[in-house]
Amino acid sequence: MLRSKTEPEAMWGYWERLLPRYGEAQVALAADRSRMRACGAPDRAPAQLPLELGRLLDNLASQPIEEGGLTGQQATTLERVLPAYEGRCVELAASPIPNSLQHDDLHSNNVCWPGEMADLSSVRIIDWGDASIGHPFGSMLVTLNSIAFYTGEPLGDGELHDPRVLRIRDAYLEAFKVFGSLTELRRWVALARSTGCVTRALAWERAQEHVSQTVIAEYEFPVRSWLLELLQPWAEMQ
C-alpha cells in the first residue's frame, strides 16, 4: 500500500504521477458507463443527486437522533440548502465532461504500488466498493482531503490552499483539458467536491445495510455526518 511504503512527505510525487493516469482511465471508461451500470454500479450522476439528497433528508429526519437521525434544526437547515445544492448539480451536469466511473474512496491505502515511483506498470487501485457512475471529478473530494490530511497539510476550512495539493489537482486535470479551460476545470472540481458529500452519504448508506446499529454508531453515523458536511463553509459555494 502506498501509505505503508512511503513517508507522508514523499507522497506528493506519487500522486502527481498516478492521478493523470486515473483521469485518463475515467475518460476512456466513459464510453462503457451503460455496461457498468448494468453490472450494478449505482447511478450517481449530478442530475440524480438532489433527488437522493431529498430522500436522505426525509429518512434521517424521521429517525431518532441516537440512531443517526437529524435534529429538527439540522433537518430544517439542510432543507434550506436544497435549492443551492440543486443549482450546483445543474451547473455540474451542464459541463461537457461525460459521466464515468469514479472510485469515491481513492486514498493512499487503496493504492498498491510495489515498484519504484517511476514505474506505473504494476500500480493497482483497489477497493472499488464505493464506486459509482457520476461526474468523474467526484473522486477529488476524498482524494484531495486524504492527501492533505496524511501529508500533514489538513484543509482546515475545507478549501484547497496548499500549492502542493493544488498542483496535484491540476496534474489530475491534464486528462480533461480537451473539455475546457483550466479555470473551468477547476470550477467543476470545486462543484464536484461540494456535491460529493451526498455520494459519500449514499455509499455509507449502502455499506451499512447489513451491519448492526452498534457498528454504525462506532463510525459516528457516517450518513448523517456526510450530509452535515453540506453545512460547512467550504461546501456552500455560490
GROMACS .gro file of C-alpha atoms in nm:
model
  238
    1MET     CA    1   0.000   0.000   0.000
    2LEU     CA    2   0.124   0.347  -0.083
    3ARG     CA    3   0.054   0.466   0.271
    4SER     CA    4   0.273   0.198   0.428
    5LYS     CA    5   0.561   0.212   0.180
    6THR     CA    6   0.608   0.588   0.164
    7GLU     CA    7   0.667   0.861   0.418
    8PRO     CA    8   0.397   1.131   0.405
    9GLU     CA    9   0.633   1.398   0.273
   10ALA     CA   10   0.734   1.170  -0.015
   11MET     CA   11   0.379   1.104  -0.134
   12TRP     CA   12   0.341   1.420  -0.340
   13GLY     CA   13   0.535   1.282  -0.635
   14TYR     CA   14   0.347   0.953  -0.632
   15TRP     CA   15   0.011   1.123  -0.652
   16GLU     CA   16   0.132   1.359  -0.921
   17ARG     CA   17   0.221   1.053  -1.129
   18LEU     CA   18  -0.088   0.847  -1.051
   19LEU     CA   19  -0.380   1.088  -1.083
   20PRO     CA   20  -0.325   1.179  -1.451
   21ARG     CA   21  -0.339   0.806  -1.533
   22TYR     CA   22  -0.652   0.767  -1.322
   23GLY     CA   23  -0.810   1.059  -1.509
   24GLU     CA   24  -0.718   0.903  -1.844
   25ALA     CA   25  -0.887   0.580  -1.735
   26GLN     CA   26  -1.201   0.772  -1.640
   27VAL     CA   27  -1.213   0.938  -1.982
   28ALA     CA   28  -1.171   0.603  -2.153
   29LEU     CA   29  -1.432   0.430  -1.936
   30ALA     CA   30  -1.698   0.693  -2.004
   31ALA     CA   31  -1.797   0.506  -2.319
   32ASP     CA   32  -1.875   0.197  -2.109
   33ARG     CA   33  -2.083   0.360  -1.836
   34SER     CA   34  -2.405   0.190  -1.950
   35ARG     CA   35  -2.239  -0.151  -1.926
   36MET     CA   36  -2.104  -0.068  -1.580
   37ARG     CA   37  -2.448   0.042  -1.461
   38ALA     CA   38  -2.586  -0.286  -1.594
   39CYS     CA   39  -2.327  -0.466  -1.380
   40GLY     CA   40  -2.455  -0.296  -1.068
   41ALA     CA   41  -2.259   0.030  -1.039
   42PRO     CA   42  -2.506   0.283  -0.892
   43ASP     CA   43  -2.606   0.592  -1.087
   44ARG     CA   44  -2.475   0.899  -0.908
   45ALA     CA   45  -2.500   1.145  -1.197
   46PRO     CA   46  -2.533   1.509  -1.088
   47ALA     CA   47  -2.895   1.518  -1.205
   48GLN     CA   48  -2.980   1.238  -0.961
   49LEU     CA   49  -2.815   1.384  -0.653
   50PRO     CA   50  -3.077   1.644  -0.549
   51LEU     CA   51  -3.342   1.370  -0.550
   52GLU     CA   52  -3.118   1.148  -0.341
   53LEU     CA   53  -3.045   1.432  -0.100
   54GLY     CA   54  -3.417   1.494  -0.052
   55ARG     CA   55  -3.476   1.124   0.014
   56LEU     CA   56  -3.190   1.103   0.265
   57LEU     CA   57  -3.321   1.411   0.446
   58ASP     CA   58  -3.668   1.259   0.474
   59ASN     CA   59  -3.525   0.933   0.605
   60LEU     CA   60  -3.294   1.088   0.861
   61ALA     CA   61  -3.550   1.342   0.978
   62SER     CA   62  -3.775   1.055   1.078
   63GLN     CA   63  -3.506   0.865   1.269
   64PRO     CA   64  -3.418   0.914   1.637
   65ILE     CA   65  -3.102   1.119   1.691
   66GLU     CA   66  -2.942   0.834   1.885
   67GLU     CA   67  -2.988   0.613   1.577
   68GLY     CA   68  -2.825   0.856   1.335
   69GLY     CA   69  -3.120   1.084   1.270
   70LEU     CA   70  -3.119   1.460   1.235
   71THR     CA   71  -3.235   1.713   1.488
   72GLY     CA   72  -3.521   1.935   1.381
   73GLN     CA   73  -3.283   2.227   1.338
   74GLN     CA   74  -3.039   2.023   1.131
   75ALA     CA   75  -3.317   1.897   0.905
   76THR     CA   76  -3.456   2.250   0.856
   77THR     CA   77  -3.112   2.394   0.779
   78LEU     CA   78  -3.035   2.119   0.529
   79GLU     CA   79  -3.371   2.172   0.359
   80ARG     CA   80  -3.274   2.534   0.305
   81VAL     CA   81  -2.958   2.416   0.130
   82LEU     CA   82  -3.152   2.209  -0.124
   83PRO     CA   83  -3.213   2.484  -0.387
   84ALA     CA   84  -2.848   2.594  -0.387
   85TYR     CA   85  -2.736   2.231  -0.397
   86GLU     CA   86  -2.961   2.161  -0.694
   87GLY     CA   87  -2.818   2.464  -0.872
   88ARG     CA   88  -2.464   2.334  -0.828
   89CYS     CA   89  -2.570   1.995  -0.963
   90VAL     CA   90  -2.734   2.158  -1.266
   91GLU     CA   91  -2.415   2.351  -1.339
   92LEU     CA   92  -2.204   2.039  -1.300
   93ALA     CA   93  -2.434   1.834  -1.523
   94ALA     CA   94  -2.407   2.103  -1.790
   95SER     CA   95  -2.031   2.063  -1.812
   96PRO     CA   96  -1.910   1.881  -2.127
   97ILE     CA   97  -1.728   1.617  -1.924
   98PRO     CA   98  -1.908   1.283  -1.959
   99ASN     CA   99  -2.015   1.084  -1.657
  100SER     CA  100  -1.788   0.791  -1.588
  101LEU     CA  101  -1.670   0.553  -1.320
  102GLN     CA  102  -1.546   0.731  -1.011
  103HIS     CA  103  -1.387   0.547  -0.719
  104ASP     CA  104  -1.524   0.776  -0.442
  105ASP     CA  105  -1.278   0.643  -0.184
  106LEU     CA  106  -0.941   0.688  -0.353
  107HIS     CA  107  -0.677   0.737  -0.084
  108SER     CA  108  -0.324   0.611  -0.019
  109ASN     CA  109  -0.438   0.291   0.149
  110ASN     CA  110  -0.629   0.192  -0.165
  111VAL     CA  111  -0.328   0.221  -0.395
  112CYS     CA  112  -0.091  -0.074  -0.437
  113TRP     CA  113   0.245   0.048  -0.566
  114PRO     CA  114   0.502  -0.234  -0.538
  115GLY     CA  115   0.763  -0.081  -0.769
  116GLU     CA  116   0.954   0.246  -0.783
  117MET     CA  117   0.779   0.580  -0.819
  118ALA     CA  118   0.858   0.599  -1.189
  119ASP     CA  119   0.710   0.254  -1.252
  120LEU     CA  120   0.336   0.278  -1.312
  121SER     CA  121   0.300  -0.060  -1.482
  122SER     CA  122   0.243  -0.253  -1.160
  123VAL     CA  123   0.028   0.005  -0.979
  124ARG     CA  124  -0.324  -0.106  -0.887
  125ILE     CA  125  -0.615   0.089  -0.739
  126ILE     CA  126  -0.820  -0.140  -0.515
  127ASP     CA  127  -1.140  -0.138  -0.307
  128TRP     CA  128  -1.398  -0.019  -0.558
  129GLY     CA  129  -1.690  -0.095  -0.326
  130ASP     CA  130  -1.798   0.272  -0.311
  131ALA     CA  131  -1.756   0.333  -0.685
  132SER     CA  132  -2.040   0.476  -0.889
  133ILE     CA  133  -2.119   0.626  -1.226
  134GLY     CA  134  -2.122   1.001  -1.197
  135HIS     CA  135  -1.918   1.310  -1.265
  136PRO     CA  136  -1.557   1.187  -1.263
  137PHE     CA  137  -1.440   1.484  -1.055
  138GLY     CA  138  -1.639   1.350  -0.760
  139SER     CA  139  -1.329   1.145  -0.675
  140MET     CA  140  -1.148   1.461  -0.575
  141LEU     CA  141  -1.346   1.505  -0.255
  142VAL     CA  142  -1.194   1.210  -0.071
  143THR     CA  143  -0.867   1.204  -0.265
  144LEU     CA  144  -0.759   1.562  -0.208
  145ASN     CA  145  -0.884   1.566   0.151
  146SER     CA  146  -0.690   1.247   0.224
  147ILE     CA  147  -0.372   1.369   0.055
  148ALA     CA  148  -0.383   1.691   0.254
  149PHE     CA  149  -0.451   1.508   0.581
  150TYR     CA  150  -0.185   1.238   0.552
  151THR     CA  151   0.083   1.474   0.432
  152GLY     CA  152   0.030   1.700   0.730
  153GLU     CA  153  -0.150   1.978   0.545
  154PRO     CA  154  -0.511   1.948   0.665
  155LEU     CA  155  -0.758   2.157   0.473
  156GLY     CA  156  -0.891   2.332   0.781
  157ASP     CA  157  -1.183   2.522   0.633
  158GLY     CA  158  -1.208   2.259   0.361
  159GLU     CA  159  -1.076   2.484   0.087
  160LEU     CA  160  -0.775   2.393  -0.121
  161HIS     CA  161  -0.493   2.633  -0.036
  162ASP     CA  162  -0.169   2.437  -0.018
  163PRO     CA  163   0.017   2.481  -0.351
  164ARG     CA  164   0.122   2.115  -0.348
  165VAL     CA  165  -0.238   1.998  -0.322
  166LEU     CA  166  -0.333   2.241  -0.597
  167ARG     CA  167  -0.051   2.109  -0.815
  168ILE     CA  168  -0.180   1.752  -0.772
  169ARG     CA  169  -0.532   1.866  -0.859
  170ASP     CA  170  -0.404   2.032  -1.175
  171ALA     CA  171  -0.199   1.723  -1.266
  172TYR     CA  172  -0.520   1.518  -1.249
  173LEU     CA  173  -0.696   1.773  -1.471
  174GLU     CA  174  -0.444   1.720  -1.752
  175ALA     CA  175  -0.652   1.426  -1.872
  176PHE     CA  176  -0.957   1.652  -1.911
  177LYS     CA  177  -0.806   1.960  -2.074
  178VAL     CA  178  -0.982   1.884  -2.404
  179PHE     CA  179  -1.313   1.956  -2.230
  180GLY     CA  180  -1.246   2.309  -2.110
  181SER     CA  181  -1.002   2.570  -1.987
  182LEU     CA  182  -0.810   2.520  -1.667
  183THR     CA  183  -1.030   2.780  -1.499
  184GLU     CA  184  -1.341   2.587  -1.600
  185LEU     CA  185  -1.195   2.254  -1.492
  186ARG     CA  186  -1.102   2.394  -1.152
  187ARG     CA  187  -1.454   2.530  -1.110
  188TRP     CA  188  -1.602   2.188  -1.189
  189VAL     CA  189  -1.370   2.021  -0.939
  190ALA     CA  190  -1.494   2.260  -0.671
  191LEU     CA  191  -1.854   2.185  -0.765
  192ALA     CA  192  -1.794   1.809  -0.760
  193ARG     CA  193  -1.623   1.828  -0.420
  194SER     CA  194  -1.919   2.023  -0.284
  195THR     CA  195  -2.191   1.798  -0.426
  196GLY     CA  196  -1.988   1.484  -0.348
  197CYS     CA  197  -2.092   1.489   0.018
  198VAL     CA  198  -2.413   1.322  -0.096
  199THR     CA  199  -2.238   1.047  -0.292
  200ARG     CA  200  -2.034   0.970   0.020
  201ALA     CA  201  -2.353   0.955   0.229
  202LEU     CA  202  -2.508   0.721  -0.029
  203ALA     CA  203  -2.201   0.497  -0.028
  204TRP     CA  204  -2.225   0.466   0.350
  205GLU     CA  205  -2.598   0.401   0.327
  206ARG     CA  206  -2.525   0.102   0.105
  207ALA     CA  207  -2.238  -0.016   0.325
  208GLN     CA  208  -2.442  -0.021   0.644
  209GLU     CA  209  -2.742  -0.211   0.508
  210HIS     CA  210  -2.636  -0.538   0.668
  211VAL     CA  211  -2.449  -0.423   0.978
  212SER     CA  212  -2.574  -0.363   1.330
  213GLN     CA  213  -2.668  -0.027   1.476
  214THR     CA  214  -2.379  -0.068   1.718
  215VAL     CA  215  -2.128  -0.079   1.433
  216ILE     CA  216  -2.288   0.223   1.265
  217ALA     CA  217  -2.264   0.414   1.593
  218GLU     CA  218  -1.896   0.325   1.620
  219TYR     CA  219  -1.844   0.501   1.288
  220GLU     CA  220  -2.035   0.802   1.427
  221PHE     CA  221  -2.331   0.766   1.191
  222PRO     CA  222  -2.147   0.850   0.866
  223VAL     CA  223  -2.459   0.909   0.655
  224ARG     CA  224  -2.562   1.192   0.886
  225SER     CA  225  -2.203   1.315   0.916
  226TRP     CA  226  -2.160   1.349   0.540
  227LEU     CA  227  -2.489   1.532   0.499
  228LEU     CA  228  -2.390   1.777   0.770
  229GLU     CA  229  -2.073   1.847   0.571
  230LEU     CA  230  -2.302   2.035   0.332
  231LEU     CA  231  -2.339   2.298   0.604
  232GLN     CA  232  -1.966   2.365   0.623
  233PRO     CA  233  -1.843   2.691   0.465
  234TRP     CA  234  -1.629   2.512   0.204
  235ALA     CA  235  -1.937   2.330   0.070
  236GLU     CA  236  -2.152   2.642   0.043
  237MET     CA  237  -2.034   2.758  -0.298
  238GLN     CA  238  -2.204   3.044  -0.474
   0.00000   0.00000   0.00000
